[in-house]
PDB file of C-alpha atoms in Angstrom:
ATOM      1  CA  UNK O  55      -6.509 -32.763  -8.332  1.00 41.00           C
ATOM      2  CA  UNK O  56      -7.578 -29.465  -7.526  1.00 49.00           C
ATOM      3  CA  UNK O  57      -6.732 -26.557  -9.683  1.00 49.00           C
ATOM      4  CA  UNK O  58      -3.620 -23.772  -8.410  1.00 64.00           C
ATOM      5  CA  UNK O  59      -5.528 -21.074  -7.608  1.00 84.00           C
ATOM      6  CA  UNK O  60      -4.986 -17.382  -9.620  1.00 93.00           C
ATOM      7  CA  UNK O  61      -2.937 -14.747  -7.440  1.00 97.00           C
ATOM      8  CA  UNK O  62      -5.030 -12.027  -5.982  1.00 98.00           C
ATOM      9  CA  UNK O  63      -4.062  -8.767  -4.683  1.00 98.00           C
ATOM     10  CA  UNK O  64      -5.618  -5.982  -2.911  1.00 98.00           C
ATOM     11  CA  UNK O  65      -4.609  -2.345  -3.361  1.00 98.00           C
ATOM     12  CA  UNK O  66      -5.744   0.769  -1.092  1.00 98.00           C
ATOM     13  CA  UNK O  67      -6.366   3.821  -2.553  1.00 97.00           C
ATOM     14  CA  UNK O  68      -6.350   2.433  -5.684  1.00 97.00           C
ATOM     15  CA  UNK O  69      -8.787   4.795  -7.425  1.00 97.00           C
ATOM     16  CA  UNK O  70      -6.003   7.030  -8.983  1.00 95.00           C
ATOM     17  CA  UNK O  71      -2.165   7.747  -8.853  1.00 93.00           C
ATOM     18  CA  UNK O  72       0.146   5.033  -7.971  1.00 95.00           C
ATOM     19  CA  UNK O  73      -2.366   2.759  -6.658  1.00 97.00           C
ATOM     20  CA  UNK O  74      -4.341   2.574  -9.917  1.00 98.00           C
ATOM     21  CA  UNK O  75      -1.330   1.758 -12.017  1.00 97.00           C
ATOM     22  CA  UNK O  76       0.259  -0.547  -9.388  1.00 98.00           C
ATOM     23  CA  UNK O  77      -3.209  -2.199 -10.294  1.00 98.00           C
ATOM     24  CA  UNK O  78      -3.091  -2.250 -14.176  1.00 98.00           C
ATOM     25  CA  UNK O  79       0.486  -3.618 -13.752  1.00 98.00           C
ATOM     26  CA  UNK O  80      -0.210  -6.598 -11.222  1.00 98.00           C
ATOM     27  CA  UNK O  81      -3.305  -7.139 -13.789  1.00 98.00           C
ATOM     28  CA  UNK O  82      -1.280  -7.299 -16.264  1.00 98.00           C
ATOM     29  CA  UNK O  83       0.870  -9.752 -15.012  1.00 97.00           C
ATOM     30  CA  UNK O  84      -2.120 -12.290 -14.561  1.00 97.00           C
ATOM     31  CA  UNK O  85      -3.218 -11.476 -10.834  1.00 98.00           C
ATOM     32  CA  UNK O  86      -7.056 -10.601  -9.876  1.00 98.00           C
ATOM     33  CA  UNK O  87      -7.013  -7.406  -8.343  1.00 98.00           C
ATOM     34  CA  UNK O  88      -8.834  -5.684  -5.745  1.00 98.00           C
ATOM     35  CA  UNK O  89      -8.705  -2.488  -6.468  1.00 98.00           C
ATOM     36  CA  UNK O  90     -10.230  -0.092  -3.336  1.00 98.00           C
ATOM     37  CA  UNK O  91     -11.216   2.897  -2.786  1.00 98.00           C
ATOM     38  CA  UNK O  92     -13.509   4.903  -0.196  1.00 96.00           C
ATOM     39  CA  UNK O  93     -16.101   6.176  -2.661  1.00 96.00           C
ATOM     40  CA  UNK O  94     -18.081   3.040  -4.611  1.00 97.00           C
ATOM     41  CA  UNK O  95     -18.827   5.420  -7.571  1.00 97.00           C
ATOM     42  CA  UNK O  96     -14.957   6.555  -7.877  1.00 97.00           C
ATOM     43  CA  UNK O  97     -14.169   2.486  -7.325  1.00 98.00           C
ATOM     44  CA  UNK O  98     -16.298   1.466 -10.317  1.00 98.00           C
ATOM     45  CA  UNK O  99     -15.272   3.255 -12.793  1.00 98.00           C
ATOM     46  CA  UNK O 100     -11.584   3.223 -11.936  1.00 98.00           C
ATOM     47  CA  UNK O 101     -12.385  -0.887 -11.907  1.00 98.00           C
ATOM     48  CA  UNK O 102     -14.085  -0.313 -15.401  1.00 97.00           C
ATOM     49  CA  UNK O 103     -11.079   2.218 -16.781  1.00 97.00           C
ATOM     50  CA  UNK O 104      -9.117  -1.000 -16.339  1.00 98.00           C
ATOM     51  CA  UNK O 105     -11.017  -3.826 -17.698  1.00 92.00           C
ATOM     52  CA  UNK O 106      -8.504  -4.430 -20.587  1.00 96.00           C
ATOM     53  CA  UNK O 107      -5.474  -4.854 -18.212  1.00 96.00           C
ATOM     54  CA  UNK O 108      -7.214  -7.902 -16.406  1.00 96.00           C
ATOM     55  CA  UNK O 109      -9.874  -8.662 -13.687  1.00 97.00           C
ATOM     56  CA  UNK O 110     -10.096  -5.950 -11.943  1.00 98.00           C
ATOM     57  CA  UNK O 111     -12.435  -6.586  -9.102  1.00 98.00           C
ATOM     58  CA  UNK O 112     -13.571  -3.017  -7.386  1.00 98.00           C
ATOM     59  CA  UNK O 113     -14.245  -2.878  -3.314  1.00 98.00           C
ATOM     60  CA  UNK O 114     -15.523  -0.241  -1.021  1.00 98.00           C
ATOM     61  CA  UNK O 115     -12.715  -0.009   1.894  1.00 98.00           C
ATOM     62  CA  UNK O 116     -11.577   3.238   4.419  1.00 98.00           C
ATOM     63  CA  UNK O 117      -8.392   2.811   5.717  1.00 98.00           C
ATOM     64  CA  UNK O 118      -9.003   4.690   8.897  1.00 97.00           C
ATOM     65  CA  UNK O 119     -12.589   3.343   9.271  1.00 98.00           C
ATOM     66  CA  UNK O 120     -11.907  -0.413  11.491  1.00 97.00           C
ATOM     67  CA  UNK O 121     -15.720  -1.248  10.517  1.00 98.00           C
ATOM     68  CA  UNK O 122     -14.823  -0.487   6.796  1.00 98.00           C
ATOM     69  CA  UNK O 123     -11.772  -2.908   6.614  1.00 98.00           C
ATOM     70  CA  UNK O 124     -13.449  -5.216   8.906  1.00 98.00           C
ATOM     71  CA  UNK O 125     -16.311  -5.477   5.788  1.00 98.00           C
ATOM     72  CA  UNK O 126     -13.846  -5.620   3.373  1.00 98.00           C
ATOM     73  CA  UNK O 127     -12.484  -8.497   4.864  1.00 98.00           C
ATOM     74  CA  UNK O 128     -15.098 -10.472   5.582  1.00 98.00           C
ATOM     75  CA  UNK O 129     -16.225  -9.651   1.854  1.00 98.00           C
ATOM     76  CA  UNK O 130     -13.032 -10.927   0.249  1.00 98.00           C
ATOM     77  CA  UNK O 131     -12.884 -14.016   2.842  1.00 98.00           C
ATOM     78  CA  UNK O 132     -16.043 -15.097   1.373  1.00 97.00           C
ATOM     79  CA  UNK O 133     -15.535 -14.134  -2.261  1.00 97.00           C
ATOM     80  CA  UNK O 134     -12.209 -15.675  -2.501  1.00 97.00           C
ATOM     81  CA  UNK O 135     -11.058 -16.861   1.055  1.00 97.00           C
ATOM     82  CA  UNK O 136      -7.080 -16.157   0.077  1.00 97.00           C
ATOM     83  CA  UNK O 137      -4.843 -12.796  -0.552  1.00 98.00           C
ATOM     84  CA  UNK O 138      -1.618 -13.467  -1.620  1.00 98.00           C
ATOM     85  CA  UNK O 139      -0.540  -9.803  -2.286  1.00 98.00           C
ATOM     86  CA  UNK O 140      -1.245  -6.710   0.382  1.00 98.00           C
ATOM     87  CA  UNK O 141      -0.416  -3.058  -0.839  1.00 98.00           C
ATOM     88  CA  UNK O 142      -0.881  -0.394   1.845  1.00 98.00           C
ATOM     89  CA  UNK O 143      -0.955   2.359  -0.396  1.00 97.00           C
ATOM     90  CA  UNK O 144      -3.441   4.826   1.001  1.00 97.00           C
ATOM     91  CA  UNK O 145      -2.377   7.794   2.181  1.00 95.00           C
ATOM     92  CA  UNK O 146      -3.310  11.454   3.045  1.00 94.00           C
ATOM     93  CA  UNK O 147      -1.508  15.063   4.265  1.00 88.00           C
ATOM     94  CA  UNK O 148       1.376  15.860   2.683  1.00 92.00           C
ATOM     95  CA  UNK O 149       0.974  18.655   4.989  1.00 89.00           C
ATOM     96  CA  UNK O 150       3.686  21.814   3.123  1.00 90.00           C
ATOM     97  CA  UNK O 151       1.819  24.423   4.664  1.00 94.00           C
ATOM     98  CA  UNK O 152       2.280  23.644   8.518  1.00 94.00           C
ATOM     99  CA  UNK O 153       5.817  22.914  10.814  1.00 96.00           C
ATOM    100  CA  UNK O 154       5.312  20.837  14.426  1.00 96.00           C
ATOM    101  CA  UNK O 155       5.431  24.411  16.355  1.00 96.00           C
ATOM    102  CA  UNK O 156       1.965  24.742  14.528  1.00 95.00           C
ATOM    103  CA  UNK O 157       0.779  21.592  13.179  1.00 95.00           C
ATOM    104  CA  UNK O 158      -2.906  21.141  13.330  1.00 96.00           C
ATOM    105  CA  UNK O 159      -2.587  18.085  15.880  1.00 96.00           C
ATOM    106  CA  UNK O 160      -6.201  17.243  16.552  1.00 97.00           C
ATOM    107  CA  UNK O 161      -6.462  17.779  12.602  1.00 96.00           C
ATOM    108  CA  UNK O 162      -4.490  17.128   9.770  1.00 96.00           C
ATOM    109  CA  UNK O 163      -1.937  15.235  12.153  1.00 97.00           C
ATOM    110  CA  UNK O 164      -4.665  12.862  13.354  1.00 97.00           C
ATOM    111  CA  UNK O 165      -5.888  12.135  10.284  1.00 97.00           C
ATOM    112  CA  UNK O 166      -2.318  11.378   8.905  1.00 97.00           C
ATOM    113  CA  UNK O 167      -1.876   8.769  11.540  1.00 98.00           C
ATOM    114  CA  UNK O 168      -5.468   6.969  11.304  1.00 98.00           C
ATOM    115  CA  UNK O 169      -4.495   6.571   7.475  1.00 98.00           C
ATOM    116  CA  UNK O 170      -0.825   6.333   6.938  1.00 98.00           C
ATOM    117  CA  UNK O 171       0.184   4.651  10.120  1.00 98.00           C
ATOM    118  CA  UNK O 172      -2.984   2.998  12.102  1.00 98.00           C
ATOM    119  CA  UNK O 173      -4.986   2.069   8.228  1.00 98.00           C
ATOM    120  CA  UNK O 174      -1.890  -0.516   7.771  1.00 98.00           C
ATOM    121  CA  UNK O 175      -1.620  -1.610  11.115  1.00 98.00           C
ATOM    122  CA  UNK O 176      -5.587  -2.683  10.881  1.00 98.00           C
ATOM    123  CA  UNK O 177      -5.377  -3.655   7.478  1.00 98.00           C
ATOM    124  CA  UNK O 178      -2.624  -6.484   8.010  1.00 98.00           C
ATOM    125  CA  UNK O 179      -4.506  -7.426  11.363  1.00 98.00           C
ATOM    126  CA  UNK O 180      -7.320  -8.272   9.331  1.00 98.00           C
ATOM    127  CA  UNK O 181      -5.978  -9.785   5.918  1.00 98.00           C
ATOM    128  CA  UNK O 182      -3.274 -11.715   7.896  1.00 98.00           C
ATOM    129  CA  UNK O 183      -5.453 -14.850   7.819  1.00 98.00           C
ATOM    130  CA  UNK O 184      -5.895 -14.497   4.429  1.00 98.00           C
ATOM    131  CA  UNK O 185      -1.925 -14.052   3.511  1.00 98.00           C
ATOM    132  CA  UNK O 186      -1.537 -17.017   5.490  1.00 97.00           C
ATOM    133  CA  UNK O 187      -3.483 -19.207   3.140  1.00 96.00           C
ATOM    134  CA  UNK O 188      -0.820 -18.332   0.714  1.00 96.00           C
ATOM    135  CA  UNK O 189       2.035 -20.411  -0.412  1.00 91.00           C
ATOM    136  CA  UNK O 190       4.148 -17.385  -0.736  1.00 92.00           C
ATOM    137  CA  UNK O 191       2.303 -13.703   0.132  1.00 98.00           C
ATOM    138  CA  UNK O 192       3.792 -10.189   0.231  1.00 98.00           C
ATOM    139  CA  UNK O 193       3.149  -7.612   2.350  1.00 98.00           C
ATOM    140  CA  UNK O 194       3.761  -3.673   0.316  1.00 98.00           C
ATOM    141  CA  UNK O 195       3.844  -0.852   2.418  1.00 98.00           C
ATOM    142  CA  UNK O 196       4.337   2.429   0.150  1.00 98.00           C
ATOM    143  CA  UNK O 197       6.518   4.656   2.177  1.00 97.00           C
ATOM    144  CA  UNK O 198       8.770   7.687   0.903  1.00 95.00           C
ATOM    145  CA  UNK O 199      12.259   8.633   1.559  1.00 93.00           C
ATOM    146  CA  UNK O 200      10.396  11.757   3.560  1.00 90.00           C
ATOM    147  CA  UNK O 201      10.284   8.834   6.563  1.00 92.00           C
ATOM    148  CA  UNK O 202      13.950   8.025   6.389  1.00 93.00           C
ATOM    149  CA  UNK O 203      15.577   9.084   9.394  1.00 93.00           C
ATOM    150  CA  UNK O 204      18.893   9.166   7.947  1.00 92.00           C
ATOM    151  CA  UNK O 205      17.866  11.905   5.931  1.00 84.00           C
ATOM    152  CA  UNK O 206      15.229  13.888   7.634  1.00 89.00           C
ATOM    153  CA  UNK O 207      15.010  17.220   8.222  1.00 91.00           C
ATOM    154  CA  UNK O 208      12.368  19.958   8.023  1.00 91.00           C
ATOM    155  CA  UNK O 209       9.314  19.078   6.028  1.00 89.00           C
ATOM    156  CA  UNK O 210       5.784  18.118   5.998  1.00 95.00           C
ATOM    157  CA  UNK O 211       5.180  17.087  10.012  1.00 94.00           C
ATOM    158  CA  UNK O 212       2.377  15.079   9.759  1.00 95.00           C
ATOM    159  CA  UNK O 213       3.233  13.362   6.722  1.00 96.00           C
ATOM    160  CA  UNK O 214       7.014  12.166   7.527  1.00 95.00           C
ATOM    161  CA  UNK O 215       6.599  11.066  11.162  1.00 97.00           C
ATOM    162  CA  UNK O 216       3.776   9.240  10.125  1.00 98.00           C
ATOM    163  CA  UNK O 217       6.239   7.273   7.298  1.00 97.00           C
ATOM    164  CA  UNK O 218       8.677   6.864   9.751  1.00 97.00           C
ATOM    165  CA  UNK O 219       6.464   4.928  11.745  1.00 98.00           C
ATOM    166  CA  UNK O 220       4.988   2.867   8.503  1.00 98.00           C
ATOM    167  CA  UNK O 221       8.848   2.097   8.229  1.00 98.00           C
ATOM    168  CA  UNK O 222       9.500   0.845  12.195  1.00 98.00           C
ATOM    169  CA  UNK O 223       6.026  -1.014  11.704  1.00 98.00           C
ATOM    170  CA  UNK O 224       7.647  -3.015   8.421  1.00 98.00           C
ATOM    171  CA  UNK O 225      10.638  -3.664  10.338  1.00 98.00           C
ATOM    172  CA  UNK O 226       8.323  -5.113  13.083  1.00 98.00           C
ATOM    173  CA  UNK O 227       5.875  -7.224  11.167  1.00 98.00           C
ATOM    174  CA  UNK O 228       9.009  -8.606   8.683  1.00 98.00           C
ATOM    175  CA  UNK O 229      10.613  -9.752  12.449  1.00 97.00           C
ATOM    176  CA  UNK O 230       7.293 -10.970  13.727  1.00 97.00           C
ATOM    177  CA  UNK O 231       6.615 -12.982  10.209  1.00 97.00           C
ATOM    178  CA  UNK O 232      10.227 -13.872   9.697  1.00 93.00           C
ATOM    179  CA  UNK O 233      10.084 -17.980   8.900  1.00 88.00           C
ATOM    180  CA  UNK O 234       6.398 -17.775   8.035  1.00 93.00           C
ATOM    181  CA  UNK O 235       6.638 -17.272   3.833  1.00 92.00           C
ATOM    182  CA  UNK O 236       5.595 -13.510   4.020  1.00 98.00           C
ATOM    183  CA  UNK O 237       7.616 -11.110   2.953  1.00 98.00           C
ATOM    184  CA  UNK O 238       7.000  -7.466   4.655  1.00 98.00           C
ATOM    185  CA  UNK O 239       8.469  -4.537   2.654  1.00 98.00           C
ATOM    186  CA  UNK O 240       8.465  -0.808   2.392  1.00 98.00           C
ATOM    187  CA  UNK O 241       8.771   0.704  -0.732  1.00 98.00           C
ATOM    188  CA  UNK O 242       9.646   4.264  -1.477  1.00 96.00           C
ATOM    189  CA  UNK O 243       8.316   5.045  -5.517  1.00 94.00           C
ATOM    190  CA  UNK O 244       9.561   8.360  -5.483  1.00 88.00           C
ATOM    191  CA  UNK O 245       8.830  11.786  -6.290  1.00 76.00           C
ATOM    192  CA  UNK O 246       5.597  10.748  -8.622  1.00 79.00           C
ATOM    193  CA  UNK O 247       3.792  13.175 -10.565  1.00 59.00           C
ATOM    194  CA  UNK O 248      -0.061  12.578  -8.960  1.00 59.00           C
ATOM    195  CA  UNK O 249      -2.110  14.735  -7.162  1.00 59.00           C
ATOM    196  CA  UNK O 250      -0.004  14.789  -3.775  1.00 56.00           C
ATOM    197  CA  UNK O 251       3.708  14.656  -5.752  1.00 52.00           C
ATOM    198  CA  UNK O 252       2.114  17.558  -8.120  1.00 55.00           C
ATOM    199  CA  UNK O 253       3.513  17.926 -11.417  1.00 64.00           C
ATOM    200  CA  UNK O 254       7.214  17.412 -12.609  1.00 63.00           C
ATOM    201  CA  UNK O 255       7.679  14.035 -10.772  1.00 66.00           C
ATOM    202  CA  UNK O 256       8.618  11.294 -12.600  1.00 80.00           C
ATOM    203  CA  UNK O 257       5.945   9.054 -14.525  1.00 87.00           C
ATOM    204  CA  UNK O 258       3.387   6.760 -12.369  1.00 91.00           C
ATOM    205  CA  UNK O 259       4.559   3.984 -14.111  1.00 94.00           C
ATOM    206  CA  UNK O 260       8.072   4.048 -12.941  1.00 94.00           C
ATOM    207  CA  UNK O 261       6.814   4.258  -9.332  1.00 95.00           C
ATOM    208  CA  UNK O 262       4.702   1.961  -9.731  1.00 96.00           C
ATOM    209  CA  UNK O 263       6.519  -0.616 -10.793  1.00 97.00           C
ATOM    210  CA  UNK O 264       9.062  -0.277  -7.803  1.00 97.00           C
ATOM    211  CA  UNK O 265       6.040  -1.454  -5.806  1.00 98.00           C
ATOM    212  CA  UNK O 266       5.518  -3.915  -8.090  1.00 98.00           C
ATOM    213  CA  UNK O 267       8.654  -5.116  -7.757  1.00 98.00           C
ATOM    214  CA  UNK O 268       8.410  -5.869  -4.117  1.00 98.00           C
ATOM    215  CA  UNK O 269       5.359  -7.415  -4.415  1.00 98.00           C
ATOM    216  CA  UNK O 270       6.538 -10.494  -7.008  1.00 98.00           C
ATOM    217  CA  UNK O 271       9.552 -11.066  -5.132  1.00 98.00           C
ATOM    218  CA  UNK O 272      10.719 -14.448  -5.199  1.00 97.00           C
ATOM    219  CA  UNK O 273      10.286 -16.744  -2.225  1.00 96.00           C
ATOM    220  CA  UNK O 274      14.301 -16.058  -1.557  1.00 96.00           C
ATOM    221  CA  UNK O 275      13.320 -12.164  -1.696  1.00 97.00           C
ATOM    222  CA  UNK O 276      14.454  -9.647   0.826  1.00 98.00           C
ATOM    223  CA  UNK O 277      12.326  -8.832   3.614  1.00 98.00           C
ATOM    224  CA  UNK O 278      12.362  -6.177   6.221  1.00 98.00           C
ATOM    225  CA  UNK O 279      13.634  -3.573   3.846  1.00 98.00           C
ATOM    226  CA  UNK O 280      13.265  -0.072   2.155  1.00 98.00           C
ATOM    227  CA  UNK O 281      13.401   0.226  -1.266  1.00 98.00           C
ATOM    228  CA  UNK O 282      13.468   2.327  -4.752  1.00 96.00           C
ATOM    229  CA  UNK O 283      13.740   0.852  -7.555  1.00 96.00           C
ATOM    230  CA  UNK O 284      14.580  -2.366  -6.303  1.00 97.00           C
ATOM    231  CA  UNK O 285      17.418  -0.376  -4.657  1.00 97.00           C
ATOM    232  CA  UNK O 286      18.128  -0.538  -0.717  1.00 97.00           C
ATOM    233  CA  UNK O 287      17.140   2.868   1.035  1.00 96.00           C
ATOM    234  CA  UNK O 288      18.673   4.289   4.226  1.00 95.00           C
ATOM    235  CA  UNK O 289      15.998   3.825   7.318  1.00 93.00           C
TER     236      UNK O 289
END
């Protein structure tokens, strides 16, 4: 009788912020994690920084680089040949200093989409294979409440249209994936004092474990939402 096999998830940007305590926590709880990041140095020791918390395996991976996830996968296909947990967490430009009459478009707008919008799309095209070797695998995209229509208004261009369309491409994938096991969620963790929330936000642990959350839901879990806290959000 073969042996259950341990959960293992994969984290972008997981060198720092919310995506390096989303990994202690998941760690904690008995997965192997993947954590990622772009630089191998800054990968390593975040990995090492960790080692009491769990395995904590560390992986080279670009979210707006295709031949950089394309590795990754292939690399974690042969290593383990399973993911039950995805968590798009990666992201870049929360982009104060510019309004859409003057948004950099062929700059800091492009680069928002390749990594906040186009880094999950690839990612899930290329770990859905994996998730589907799962009994029961979860799909995390980290949004913000800066993508929610309901409440938009002026702000960071680049930054909320690209959430918005993280959001419509959760709602998509949880409709495409409905019946199959997977559950597809966005999570908001909140104003989060890291580098991009800048100081006074709430601590990384509480956002954290929002994401968390959504990623150990139970096989009856929601799917196709927005969350905070565990708490529905307004699309």
């Amino acid at each position: 009788m073969s042996m259950p096999k341990t959960s293992l998830a994969l984290v972008t940007g997981a060198n720092r912020g919310i995506g390096f305590e989303v990994c202690r926590q998941l760690a904690m709880r008995g997965f192997i994690v993947i954590l990622t990041a772009r630089d191998e140095a800054k990968a390593l020791v975040a990995a090492d920084e960790l080692n009491t918390a769990g395995r904590i395996e560390p992986l080279v991976l670009d979210v707006a680089d295709g031949g950089s996830i394309a590795r990754a996968g292939a690399d974690v296909t042969e290593e383990f040949g399973y993911l039950d947990v995805l968590i798009n967490n990666a992201a870049i430009h929360y982009d104060t200093w510019e309004r859409v009459e003057n948004a950099d478009i062929d700059g800091a707008v492009k680069e928002a989409i390749a990594t906040n919008l186009l880094g999950p799309w690839r990612m899930v095209q290329a770990f859905l294979p994996l998730l589907r070797k799962s009994r029961a695998a979860r799909i995390v995209n980290v949004s913000s409440e800066s993508g929610s229509l309901a409440h938009m208004g002026a702000g960071p261009p680049a930054y909320q249209v690209t959430k918005a369309a993280l959001n419509a491409l959760t709602r998509t994938l949880a409709g495409e994936l409905k019946g199959a096991g997977i559950l597809v969620n966005a999570v908001c963790p909140g104003w989060v004092a890291t580098d991009m929330g800048g100081p006074g936000g709430r601590p990384v642990r509480d956002g954290a474990a929002g994401i968390v959350w959504a990623a150990t839901l139970p096989d009856d879990g929601p799917t196709g939402g927005f969350f905070r806290d565990g708490k529905p959000l307004p699309w």
